[in-house]
Structure formats: structure tokens, C-alpha cells
mmCIF file of N, CA and C in Angstrom:
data_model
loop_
_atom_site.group_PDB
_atom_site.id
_atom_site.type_symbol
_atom_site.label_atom_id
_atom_site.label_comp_id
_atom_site.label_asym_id
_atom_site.label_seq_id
_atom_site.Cartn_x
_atom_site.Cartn_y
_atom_site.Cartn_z
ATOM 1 N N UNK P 154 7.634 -9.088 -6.401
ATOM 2 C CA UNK P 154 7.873 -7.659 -6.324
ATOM 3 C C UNK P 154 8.534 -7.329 -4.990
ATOM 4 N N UNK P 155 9.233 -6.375 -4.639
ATOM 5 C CA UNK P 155 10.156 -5.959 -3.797
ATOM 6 C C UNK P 155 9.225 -5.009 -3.066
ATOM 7 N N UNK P 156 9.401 -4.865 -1.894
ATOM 8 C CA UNK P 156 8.579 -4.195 -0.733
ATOM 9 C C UNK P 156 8.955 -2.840 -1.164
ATOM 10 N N UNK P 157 10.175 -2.115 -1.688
ATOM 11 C CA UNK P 157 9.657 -0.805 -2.212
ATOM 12 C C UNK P 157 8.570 -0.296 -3.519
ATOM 13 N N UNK P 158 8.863 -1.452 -4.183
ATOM 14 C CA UNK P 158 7.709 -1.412 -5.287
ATOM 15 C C UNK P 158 6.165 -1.128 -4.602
ATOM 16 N N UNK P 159 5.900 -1.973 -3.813
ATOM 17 C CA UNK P 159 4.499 -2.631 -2.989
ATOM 18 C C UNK P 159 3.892 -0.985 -2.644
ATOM 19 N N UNK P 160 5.340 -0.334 -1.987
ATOM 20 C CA UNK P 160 5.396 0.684 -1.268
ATOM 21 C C UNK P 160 4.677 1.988 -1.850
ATOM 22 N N UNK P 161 5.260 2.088 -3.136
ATOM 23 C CA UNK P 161 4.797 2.794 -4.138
ATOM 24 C C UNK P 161 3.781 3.013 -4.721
ATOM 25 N N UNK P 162 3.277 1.165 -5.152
ATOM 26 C CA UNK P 162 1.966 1.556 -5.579
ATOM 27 C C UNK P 162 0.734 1.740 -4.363
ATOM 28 N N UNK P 163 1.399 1.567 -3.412
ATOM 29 C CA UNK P 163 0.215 1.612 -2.241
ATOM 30 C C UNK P 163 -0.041 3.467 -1.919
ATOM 31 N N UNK P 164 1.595 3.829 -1.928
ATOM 32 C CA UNK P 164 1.456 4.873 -1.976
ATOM 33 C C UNK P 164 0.571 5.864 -2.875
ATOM 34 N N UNK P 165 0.549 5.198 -3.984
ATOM 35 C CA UNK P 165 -0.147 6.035 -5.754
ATOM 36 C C UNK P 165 -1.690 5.856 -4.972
ATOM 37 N N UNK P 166 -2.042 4.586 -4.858
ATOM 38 C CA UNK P 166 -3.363 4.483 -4.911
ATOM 39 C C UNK P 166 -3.978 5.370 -3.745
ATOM 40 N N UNK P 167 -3.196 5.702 -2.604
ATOM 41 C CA UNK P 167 -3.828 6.824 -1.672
ATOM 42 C C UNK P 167 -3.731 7.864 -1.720
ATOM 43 N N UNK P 168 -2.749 8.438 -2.243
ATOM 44 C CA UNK P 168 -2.498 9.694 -3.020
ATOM 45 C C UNK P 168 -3.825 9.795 -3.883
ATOM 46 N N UNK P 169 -3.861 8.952 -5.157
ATOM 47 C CA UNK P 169 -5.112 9.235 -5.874
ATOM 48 C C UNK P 169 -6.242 9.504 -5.271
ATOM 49 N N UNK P 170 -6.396 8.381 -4.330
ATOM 50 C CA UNK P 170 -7.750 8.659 -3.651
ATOM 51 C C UNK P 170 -7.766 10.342 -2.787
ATOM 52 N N UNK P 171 -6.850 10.403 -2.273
ATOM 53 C CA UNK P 171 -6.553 12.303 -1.738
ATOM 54 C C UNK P 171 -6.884 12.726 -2.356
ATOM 55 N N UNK P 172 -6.268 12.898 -3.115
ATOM 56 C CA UNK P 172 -5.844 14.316 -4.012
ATOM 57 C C UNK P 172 -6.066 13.867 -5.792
ATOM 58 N N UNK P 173 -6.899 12.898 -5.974
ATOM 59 C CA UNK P 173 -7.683 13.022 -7.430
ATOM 60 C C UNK P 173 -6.278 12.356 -8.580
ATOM 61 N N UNK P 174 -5.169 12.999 -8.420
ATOM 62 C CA UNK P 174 -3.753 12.976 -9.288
ATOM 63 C C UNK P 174 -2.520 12.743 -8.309
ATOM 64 N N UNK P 175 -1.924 11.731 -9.414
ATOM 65 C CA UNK P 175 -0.382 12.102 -8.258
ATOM 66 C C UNK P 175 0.724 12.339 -9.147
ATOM 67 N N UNK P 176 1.390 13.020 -8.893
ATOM 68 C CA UNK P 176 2.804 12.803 -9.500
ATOM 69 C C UNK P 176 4.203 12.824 -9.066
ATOM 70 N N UNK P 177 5.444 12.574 -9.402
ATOM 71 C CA UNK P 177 6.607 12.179 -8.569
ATOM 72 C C UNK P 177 6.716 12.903 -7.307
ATOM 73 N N UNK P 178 6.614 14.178 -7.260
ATOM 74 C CA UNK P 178 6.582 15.168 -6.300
ATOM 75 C C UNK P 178 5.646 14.516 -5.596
ATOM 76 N N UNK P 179 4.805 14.215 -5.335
ATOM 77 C CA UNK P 179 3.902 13.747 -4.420
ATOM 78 C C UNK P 179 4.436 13.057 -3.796
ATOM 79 N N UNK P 180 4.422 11.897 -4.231
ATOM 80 C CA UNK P 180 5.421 10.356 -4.054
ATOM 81 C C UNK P 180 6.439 10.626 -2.979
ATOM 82 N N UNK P 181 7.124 11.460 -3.871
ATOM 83 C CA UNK P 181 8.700 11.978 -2.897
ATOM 84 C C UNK P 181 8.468 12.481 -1.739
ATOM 85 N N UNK P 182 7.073 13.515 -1.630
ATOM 86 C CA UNK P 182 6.682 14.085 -0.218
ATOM 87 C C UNK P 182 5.991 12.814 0.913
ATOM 88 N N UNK P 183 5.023 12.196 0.419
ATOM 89 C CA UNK P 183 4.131 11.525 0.803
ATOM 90 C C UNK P 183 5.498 9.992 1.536
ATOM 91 N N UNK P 184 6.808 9.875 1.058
ATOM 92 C CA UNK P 184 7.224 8.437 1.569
ATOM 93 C C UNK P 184 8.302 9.128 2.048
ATOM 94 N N UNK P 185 8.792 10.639 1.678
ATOM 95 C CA UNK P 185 10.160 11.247 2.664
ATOM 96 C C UNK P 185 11.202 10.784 1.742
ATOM 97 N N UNK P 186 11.276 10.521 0.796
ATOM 98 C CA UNK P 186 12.505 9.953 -0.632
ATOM 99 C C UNK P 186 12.986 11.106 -1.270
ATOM 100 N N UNK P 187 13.791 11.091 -1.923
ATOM 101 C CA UNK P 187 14.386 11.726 -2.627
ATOM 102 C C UNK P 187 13.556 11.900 -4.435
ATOM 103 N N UNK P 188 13.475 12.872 -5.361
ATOM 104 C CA UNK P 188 12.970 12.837 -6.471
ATOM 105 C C UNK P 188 13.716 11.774 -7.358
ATOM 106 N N UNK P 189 15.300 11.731 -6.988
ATOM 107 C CA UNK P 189 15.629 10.463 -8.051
ATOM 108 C C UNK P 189 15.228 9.194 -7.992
ATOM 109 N N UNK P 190 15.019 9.010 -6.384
ATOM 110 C CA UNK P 190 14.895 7.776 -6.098
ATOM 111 C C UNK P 190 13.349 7.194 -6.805
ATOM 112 N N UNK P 191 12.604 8.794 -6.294
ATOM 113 C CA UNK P 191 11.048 7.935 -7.281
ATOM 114 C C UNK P 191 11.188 8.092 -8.708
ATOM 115 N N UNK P 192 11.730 8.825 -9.400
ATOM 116 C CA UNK P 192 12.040 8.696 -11.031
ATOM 117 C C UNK P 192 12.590 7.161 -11.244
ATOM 118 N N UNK P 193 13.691 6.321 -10.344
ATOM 119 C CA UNK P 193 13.979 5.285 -10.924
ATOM 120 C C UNK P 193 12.588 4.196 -10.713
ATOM 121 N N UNK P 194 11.755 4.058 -9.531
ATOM 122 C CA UNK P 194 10.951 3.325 -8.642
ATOM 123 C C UNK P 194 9.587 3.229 -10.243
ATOM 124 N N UNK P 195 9.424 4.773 -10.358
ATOM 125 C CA UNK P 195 8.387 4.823 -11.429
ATOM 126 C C UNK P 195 9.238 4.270 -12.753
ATOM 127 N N UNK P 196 10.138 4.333 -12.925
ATOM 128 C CA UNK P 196 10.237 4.132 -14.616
ATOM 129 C C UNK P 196 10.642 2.331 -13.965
ATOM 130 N N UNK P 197 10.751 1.506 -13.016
ATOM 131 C CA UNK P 197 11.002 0.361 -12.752
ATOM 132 C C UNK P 197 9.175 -0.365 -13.020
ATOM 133 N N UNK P 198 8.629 0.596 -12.368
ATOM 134 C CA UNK P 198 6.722 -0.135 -12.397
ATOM 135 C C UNK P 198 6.192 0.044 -13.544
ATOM 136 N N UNK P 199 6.781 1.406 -14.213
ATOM 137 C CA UNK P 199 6.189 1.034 -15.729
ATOM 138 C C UNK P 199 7.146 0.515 -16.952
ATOM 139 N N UNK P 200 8.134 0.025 -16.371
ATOM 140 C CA UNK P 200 8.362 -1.061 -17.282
ATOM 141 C C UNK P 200 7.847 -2.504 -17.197
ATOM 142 N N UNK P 201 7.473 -2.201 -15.480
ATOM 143 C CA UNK P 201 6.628 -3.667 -15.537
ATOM 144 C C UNK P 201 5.134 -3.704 -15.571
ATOM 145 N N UNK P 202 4.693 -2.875 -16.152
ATOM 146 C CA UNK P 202 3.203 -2.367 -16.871
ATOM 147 C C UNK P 202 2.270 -2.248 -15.220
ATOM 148 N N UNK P 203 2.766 -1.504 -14.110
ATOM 149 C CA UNK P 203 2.043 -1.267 -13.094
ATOM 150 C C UNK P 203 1.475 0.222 -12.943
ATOM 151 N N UNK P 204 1.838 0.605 -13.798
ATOM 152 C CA UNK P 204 1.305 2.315 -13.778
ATOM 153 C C UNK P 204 2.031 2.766 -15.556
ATOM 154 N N UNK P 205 0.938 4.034 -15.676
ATOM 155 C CA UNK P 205 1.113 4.924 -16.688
ATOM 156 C C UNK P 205 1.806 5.937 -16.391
ATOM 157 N N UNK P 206 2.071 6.391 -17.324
ATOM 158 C CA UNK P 206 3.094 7.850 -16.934
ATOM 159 C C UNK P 206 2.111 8.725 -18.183
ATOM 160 N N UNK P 207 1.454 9.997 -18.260
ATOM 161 C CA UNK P 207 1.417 10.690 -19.336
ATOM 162 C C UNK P 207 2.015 11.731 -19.227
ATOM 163 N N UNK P 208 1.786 12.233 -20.711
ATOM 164 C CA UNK P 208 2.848 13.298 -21.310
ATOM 165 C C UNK P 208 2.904 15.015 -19.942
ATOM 166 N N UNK P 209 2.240 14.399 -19.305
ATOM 167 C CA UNK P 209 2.079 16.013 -18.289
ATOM 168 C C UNK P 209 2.851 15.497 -16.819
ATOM 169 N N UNK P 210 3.557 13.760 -16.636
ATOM 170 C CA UNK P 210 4.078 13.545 -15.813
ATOM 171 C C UNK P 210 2.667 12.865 -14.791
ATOM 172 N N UNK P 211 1.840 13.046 -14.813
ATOM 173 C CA UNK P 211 0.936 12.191 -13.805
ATOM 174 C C UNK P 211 0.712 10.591 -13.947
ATOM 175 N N UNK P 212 0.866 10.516 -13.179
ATOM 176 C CA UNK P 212 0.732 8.375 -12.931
ATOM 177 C C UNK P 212 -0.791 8.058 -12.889
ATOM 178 N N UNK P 213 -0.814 7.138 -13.132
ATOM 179 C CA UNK P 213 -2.216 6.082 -13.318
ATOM 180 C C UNK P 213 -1.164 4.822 -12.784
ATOM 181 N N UNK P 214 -2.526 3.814 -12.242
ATOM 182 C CA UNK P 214 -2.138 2.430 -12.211
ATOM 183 C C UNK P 214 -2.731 1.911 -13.319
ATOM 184 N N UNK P 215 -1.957 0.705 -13.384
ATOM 185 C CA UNK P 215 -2.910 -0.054 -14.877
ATOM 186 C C UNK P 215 -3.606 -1.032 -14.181
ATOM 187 N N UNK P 216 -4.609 -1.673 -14.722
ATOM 188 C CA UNK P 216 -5.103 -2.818 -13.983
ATOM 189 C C UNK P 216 -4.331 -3.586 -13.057
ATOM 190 N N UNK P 217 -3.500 -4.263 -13.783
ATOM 191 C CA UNK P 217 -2.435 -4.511 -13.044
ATOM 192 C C UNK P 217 -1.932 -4.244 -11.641
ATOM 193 N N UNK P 218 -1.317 -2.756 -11.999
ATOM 194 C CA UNK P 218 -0.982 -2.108 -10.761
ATOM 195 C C UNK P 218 -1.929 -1.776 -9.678
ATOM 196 N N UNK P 219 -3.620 -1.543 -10.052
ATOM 197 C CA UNK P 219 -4.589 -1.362 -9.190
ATOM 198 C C UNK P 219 -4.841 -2.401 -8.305
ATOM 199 N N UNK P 220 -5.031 -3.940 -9.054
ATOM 200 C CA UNK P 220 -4.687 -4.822 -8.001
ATOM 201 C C UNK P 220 -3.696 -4.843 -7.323
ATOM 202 N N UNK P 221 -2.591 -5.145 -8.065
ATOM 203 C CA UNK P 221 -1.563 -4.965 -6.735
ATOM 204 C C UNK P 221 -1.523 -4.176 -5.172
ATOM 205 N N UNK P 222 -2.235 -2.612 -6.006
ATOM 206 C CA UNK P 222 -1.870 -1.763 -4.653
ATOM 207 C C UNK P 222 -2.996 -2.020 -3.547
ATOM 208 N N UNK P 223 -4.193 -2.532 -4.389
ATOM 209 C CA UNK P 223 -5.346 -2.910 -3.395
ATOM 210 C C UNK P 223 -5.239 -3.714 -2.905
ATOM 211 N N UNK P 224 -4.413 -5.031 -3.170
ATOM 212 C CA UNK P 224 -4.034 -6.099 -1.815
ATOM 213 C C UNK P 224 -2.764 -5.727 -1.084
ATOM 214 N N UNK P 225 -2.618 -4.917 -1.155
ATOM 215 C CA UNK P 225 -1.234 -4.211 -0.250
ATOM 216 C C UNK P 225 -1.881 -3.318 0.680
ATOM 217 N N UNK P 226 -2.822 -2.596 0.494
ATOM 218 C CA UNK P 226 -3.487 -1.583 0.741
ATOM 219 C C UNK P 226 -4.752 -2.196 1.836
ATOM 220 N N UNK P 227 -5.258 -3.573 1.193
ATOM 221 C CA UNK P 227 -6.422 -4.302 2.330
ATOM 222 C C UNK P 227 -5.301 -5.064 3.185
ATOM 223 N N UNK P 228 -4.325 -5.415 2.971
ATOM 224 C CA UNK P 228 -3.186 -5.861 4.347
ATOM 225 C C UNK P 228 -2.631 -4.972 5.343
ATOM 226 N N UNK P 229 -2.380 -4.053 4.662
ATOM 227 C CA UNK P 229 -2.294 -2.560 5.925
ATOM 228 C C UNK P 229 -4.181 -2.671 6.673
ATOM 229 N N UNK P 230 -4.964 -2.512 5.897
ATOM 230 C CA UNK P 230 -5.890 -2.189 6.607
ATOM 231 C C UNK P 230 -6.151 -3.023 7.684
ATOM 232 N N UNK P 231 -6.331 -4.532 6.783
ATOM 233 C CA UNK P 231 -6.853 -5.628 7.718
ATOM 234 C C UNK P 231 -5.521 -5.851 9.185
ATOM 235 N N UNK P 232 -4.518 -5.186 8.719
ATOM 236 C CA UNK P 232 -3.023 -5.742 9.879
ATOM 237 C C UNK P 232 -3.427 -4.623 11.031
ATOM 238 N N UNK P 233 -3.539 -3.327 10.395
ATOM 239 C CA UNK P 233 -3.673 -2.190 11.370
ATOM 240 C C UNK P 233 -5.072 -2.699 12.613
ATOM 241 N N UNK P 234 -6.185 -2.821 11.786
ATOM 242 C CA UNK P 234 -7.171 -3.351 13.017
ATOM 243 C C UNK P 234 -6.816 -4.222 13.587
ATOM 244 N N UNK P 235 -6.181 -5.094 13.302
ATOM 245 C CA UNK P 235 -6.172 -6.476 13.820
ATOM 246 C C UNK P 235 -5.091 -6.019 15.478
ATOM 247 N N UNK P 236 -3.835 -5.558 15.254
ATOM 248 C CA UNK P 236 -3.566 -4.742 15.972
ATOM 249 C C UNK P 236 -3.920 -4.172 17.092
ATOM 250 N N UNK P 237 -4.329 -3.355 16.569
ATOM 251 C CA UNK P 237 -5.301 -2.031 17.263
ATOM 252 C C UNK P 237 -6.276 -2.637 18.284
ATOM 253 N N UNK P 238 -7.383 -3.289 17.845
ATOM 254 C CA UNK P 238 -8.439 -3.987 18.283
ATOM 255 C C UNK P 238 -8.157 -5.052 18.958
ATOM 256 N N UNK P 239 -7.402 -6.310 18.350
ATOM 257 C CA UNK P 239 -7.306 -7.322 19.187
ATOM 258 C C UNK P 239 -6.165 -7.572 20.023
ATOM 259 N N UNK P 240 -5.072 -6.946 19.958
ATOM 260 C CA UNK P 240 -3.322 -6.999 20.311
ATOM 261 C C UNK P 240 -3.624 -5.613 21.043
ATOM 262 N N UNK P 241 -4.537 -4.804 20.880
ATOM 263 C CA UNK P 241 -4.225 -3.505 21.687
ATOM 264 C C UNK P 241 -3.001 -2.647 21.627
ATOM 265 N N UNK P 242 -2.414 -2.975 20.710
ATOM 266 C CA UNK P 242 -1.601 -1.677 20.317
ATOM 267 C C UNK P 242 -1.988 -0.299 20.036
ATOM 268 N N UNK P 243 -0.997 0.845 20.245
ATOM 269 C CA UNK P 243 -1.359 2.028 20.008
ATOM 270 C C UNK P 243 -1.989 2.274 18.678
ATOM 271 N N UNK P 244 -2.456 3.170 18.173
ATOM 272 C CA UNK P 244 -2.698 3.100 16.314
ATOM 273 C C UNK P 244 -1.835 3.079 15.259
ATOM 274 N N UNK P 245 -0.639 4.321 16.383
ATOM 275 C CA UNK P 245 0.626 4.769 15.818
ATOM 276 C C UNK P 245 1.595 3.522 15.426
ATOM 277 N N UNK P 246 1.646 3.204 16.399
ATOM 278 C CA UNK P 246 2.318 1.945 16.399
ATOM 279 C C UNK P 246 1.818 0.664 15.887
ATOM 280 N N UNK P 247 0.604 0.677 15.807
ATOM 281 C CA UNK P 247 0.099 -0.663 14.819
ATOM 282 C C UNK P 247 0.238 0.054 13.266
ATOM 283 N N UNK P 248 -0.146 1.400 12.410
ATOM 284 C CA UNK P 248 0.705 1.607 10.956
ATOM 285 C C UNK P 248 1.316 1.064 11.055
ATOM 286 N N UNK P 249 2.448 1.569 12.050
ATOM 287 C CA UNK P 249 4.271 1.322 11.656
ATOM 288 C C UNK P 249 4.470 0.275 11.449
ATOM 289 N N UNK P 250 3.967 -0.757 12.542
ATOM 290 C CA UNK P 250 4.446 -2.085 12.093
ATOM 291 C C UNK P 250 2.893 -3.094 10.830
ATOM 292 N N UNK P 251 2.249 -2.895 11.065
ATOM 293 C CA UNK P 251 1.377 -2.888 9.640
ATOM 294 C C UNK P 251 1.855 -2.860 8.196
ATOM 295 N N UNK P 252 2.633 -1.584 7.995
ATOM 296 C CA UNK P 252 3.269 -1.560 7.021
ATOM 297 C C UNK P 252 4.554 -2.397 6.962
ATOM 298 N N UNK P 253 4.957 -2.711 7.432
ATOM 299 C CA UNK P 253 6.315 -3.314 7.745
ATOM 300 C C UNK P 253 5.762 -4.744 7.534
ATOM 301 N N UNK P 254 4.606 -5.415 8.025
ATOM 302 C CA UNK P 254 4.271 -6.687 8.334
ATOM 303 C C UNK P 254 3.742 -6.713 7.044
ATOM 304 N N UNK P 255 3.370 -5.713 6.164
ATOM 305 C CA UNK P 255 2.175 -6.438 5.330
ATOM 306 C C UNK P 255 2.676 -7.142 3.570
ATOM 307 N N UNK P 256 4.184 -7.175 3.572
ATOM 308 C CA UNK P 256 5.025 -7.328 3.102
ATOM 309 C C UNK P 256 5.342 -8.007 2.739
ATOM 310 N N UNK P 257 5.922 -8.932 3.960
ATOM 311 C CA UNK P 257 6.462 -10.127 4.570
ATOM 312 C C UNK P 257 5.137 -11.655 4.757
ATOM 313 N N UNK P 258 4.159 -11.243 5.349
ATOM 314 C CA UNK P 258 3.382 -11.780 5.628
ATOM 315 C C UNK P 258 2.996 -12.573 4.400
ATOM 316 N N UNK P 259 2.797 -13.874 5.047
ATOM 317 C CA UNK P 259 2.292 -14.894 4.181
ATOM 318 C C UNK P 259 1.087 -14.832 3.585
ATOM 319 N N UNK P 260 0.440 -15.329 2.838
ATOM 320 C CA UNK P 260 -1.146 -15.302 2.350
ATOM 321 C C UNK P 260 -2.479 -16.001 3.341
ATOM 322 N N UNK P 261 -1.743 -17.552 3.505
ATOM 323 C CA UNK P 261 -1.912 -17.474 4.508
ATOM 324 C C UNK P 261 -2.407 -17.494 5.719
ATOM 325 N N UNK P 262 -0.931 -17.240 6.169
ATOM 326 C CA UNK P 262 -1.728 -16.268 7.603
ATOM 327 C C UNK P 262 -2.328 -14.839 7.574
ATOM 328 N N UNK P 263 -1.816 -13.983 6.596
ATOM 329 C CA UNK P 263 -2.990 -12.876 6.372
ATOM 330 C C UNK P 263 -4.788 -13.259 5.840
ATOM 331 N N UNK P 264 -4.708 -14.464 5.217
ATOM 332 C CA UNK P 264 -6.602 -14.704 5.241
ATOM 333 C C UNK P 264 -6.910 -15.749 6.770
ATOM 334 N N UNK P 265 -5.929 -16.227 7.644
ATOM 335 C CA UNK P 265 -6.456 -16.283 8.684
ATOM 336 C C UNK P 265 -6.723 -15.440 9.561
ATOM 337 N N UNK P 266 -5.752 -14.045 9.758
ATOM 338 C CA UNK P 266 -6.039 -13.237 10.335
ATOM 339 C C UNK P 266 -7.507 -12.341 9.746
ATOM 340 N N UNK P 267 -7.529 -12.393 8.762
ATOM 341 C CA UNK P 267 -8.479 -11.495 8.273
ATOM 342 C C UNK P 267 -9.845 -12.326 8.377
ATOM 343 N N UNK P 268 -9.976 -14.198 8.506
ATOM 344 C CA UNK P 268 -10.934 -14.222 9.164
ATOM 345 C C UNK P 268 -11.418 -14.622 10.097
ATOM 346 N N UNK P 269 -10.251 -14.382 11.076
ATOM 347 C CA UNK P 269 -10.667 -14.063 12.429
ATOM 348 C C UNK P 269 -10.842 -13.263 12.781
ATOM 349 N N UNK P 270 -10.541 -11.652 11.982
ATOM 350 C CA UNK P 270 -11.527 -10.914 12.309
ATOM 351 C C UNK P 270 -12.835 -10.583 11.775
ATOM 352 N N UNK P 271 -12.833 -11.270 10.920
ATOM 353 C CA UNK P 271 -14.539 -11.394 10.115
ATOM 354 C C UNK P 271 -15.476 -12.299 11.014
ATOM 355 N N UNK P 272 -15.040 -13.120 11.339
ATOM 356 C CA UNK P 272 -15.327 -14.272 12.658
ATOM 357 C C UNK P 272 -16.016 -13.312 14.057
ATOM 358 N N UNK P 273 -14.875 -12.155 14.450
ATOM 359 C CA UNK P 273 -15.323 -11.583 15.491
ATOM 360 C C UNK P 273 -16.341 -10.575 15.288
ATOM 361 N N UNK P 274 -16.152 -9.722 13.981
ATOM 362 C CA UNK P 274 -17.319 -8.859 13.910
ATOM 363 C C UNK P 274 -18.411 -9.351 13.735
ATOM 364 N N UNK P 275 -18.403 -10.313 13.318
ATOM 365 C CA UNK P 275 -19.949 -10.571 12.935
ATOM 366 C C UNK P 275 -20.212 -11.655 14.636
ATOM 367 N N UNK P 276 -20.191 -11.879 15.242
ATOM 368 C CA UNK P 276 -20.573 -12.037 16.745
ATOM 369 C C UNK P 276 -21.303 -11.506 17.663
#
């Protein structure tokens, strides 16, 4: 999957958690895009069975898509602390590049990072 896809459903799944529902308008506000651009992004994820669309325009993830956005979603998390806490970066600046890293990043080195910090909390 392509890092705008990733983008999307990471986006859906926090939106949902906000605000209960999401729909394109959301999307478009919540990533700064344009409405066409998420009309093509959504009809690209549910052709690849990562979200629902119903008849009133609101998205669901499908199983599928729920995993997906939740290991996209625990790599921002686990990248942002890791960051923050051990690299001492700003917060601002550990998102930005969080999101950017969590992408790219190997498997991995994202479950080494993640347990080295499981390693440190529990110390």
C-alpha cells in the first residue's frame, strides 16, 4: 500500500474515534486535500475492501482496513514517544517526522524500537 493510502486510513480511524462518523469532508479538512483528491483515495480503498462507503456517504473500515490503520496508527504512536522521550525532540516535531517515518520504516526496526521502549518502561 502507498503511504497516501496508510494516510487515510489512519486518518478514518481518528476521525472515528473524534467524532463517532467520518465522511469525505472530514478527510479533506482533517489532511488539508482537496474533495477530489479524497473521492479518488476512498473509491481506491474500497475497491481494495479497506473501508465501506454507505448510502448517506459515511466510511467504515472493514476488518481489513481496521488493521491496517491500527498498525499505522501504533507506529505513529510508538515513533512519536520514542522521539519525544528518548531523542528529546520537540512533540511538534517528533508528529511531523513520526508520520513521515512510520511509513518507510521497516518491521523490524519498528519492533526493536518498540522494545526498547517496553525494555525502558518497565525498569
Amino acid at each position: 500500500m502507498y503511504e497516501s493510502g496508510e494516510m487515510y486510513l489512519e486518518t478514518i480511524l481518528i476521525l472515528r474515534k473524534r467524532n463517532g462518523q467520518v465522511r469525505s469532508i472530514d478527510i479533506a479538512r482533517e489532511l488539508k486535500v482537496s474533495k477530489p483528491s479524497v473521492s479518488r483515495a476512498v473509491g481506491i480503498l474500497k475497491d481494495e475492501d479497506f473501508i465501506l462507503v454507505d448510502t448517506n456517504g459515511y466510511i467504515e473500515l472493514t476488518e481489513k482496513g481496521k488493521e491496517k490503520a491500527k498498525d499505522i496508527y501504533e507506529k505513529h504512536k510508538v515513533l512519536t514517544t520514542f522521539l519525544v522521550d528518548i531523542i528529546k525532540i520537540s512533540p511538534e516535531i517528533a508528529e511531523e517526522d513520526a508520520c513521515r517515518i512510520e511509513h518507510i520504516i521497516s518491521d523490524d526496526t519498528f519492533q526493536g524500537i518498540k522494545k526498547y521502549l517496553e525494555d525502558k518502561l518497565d525498569k
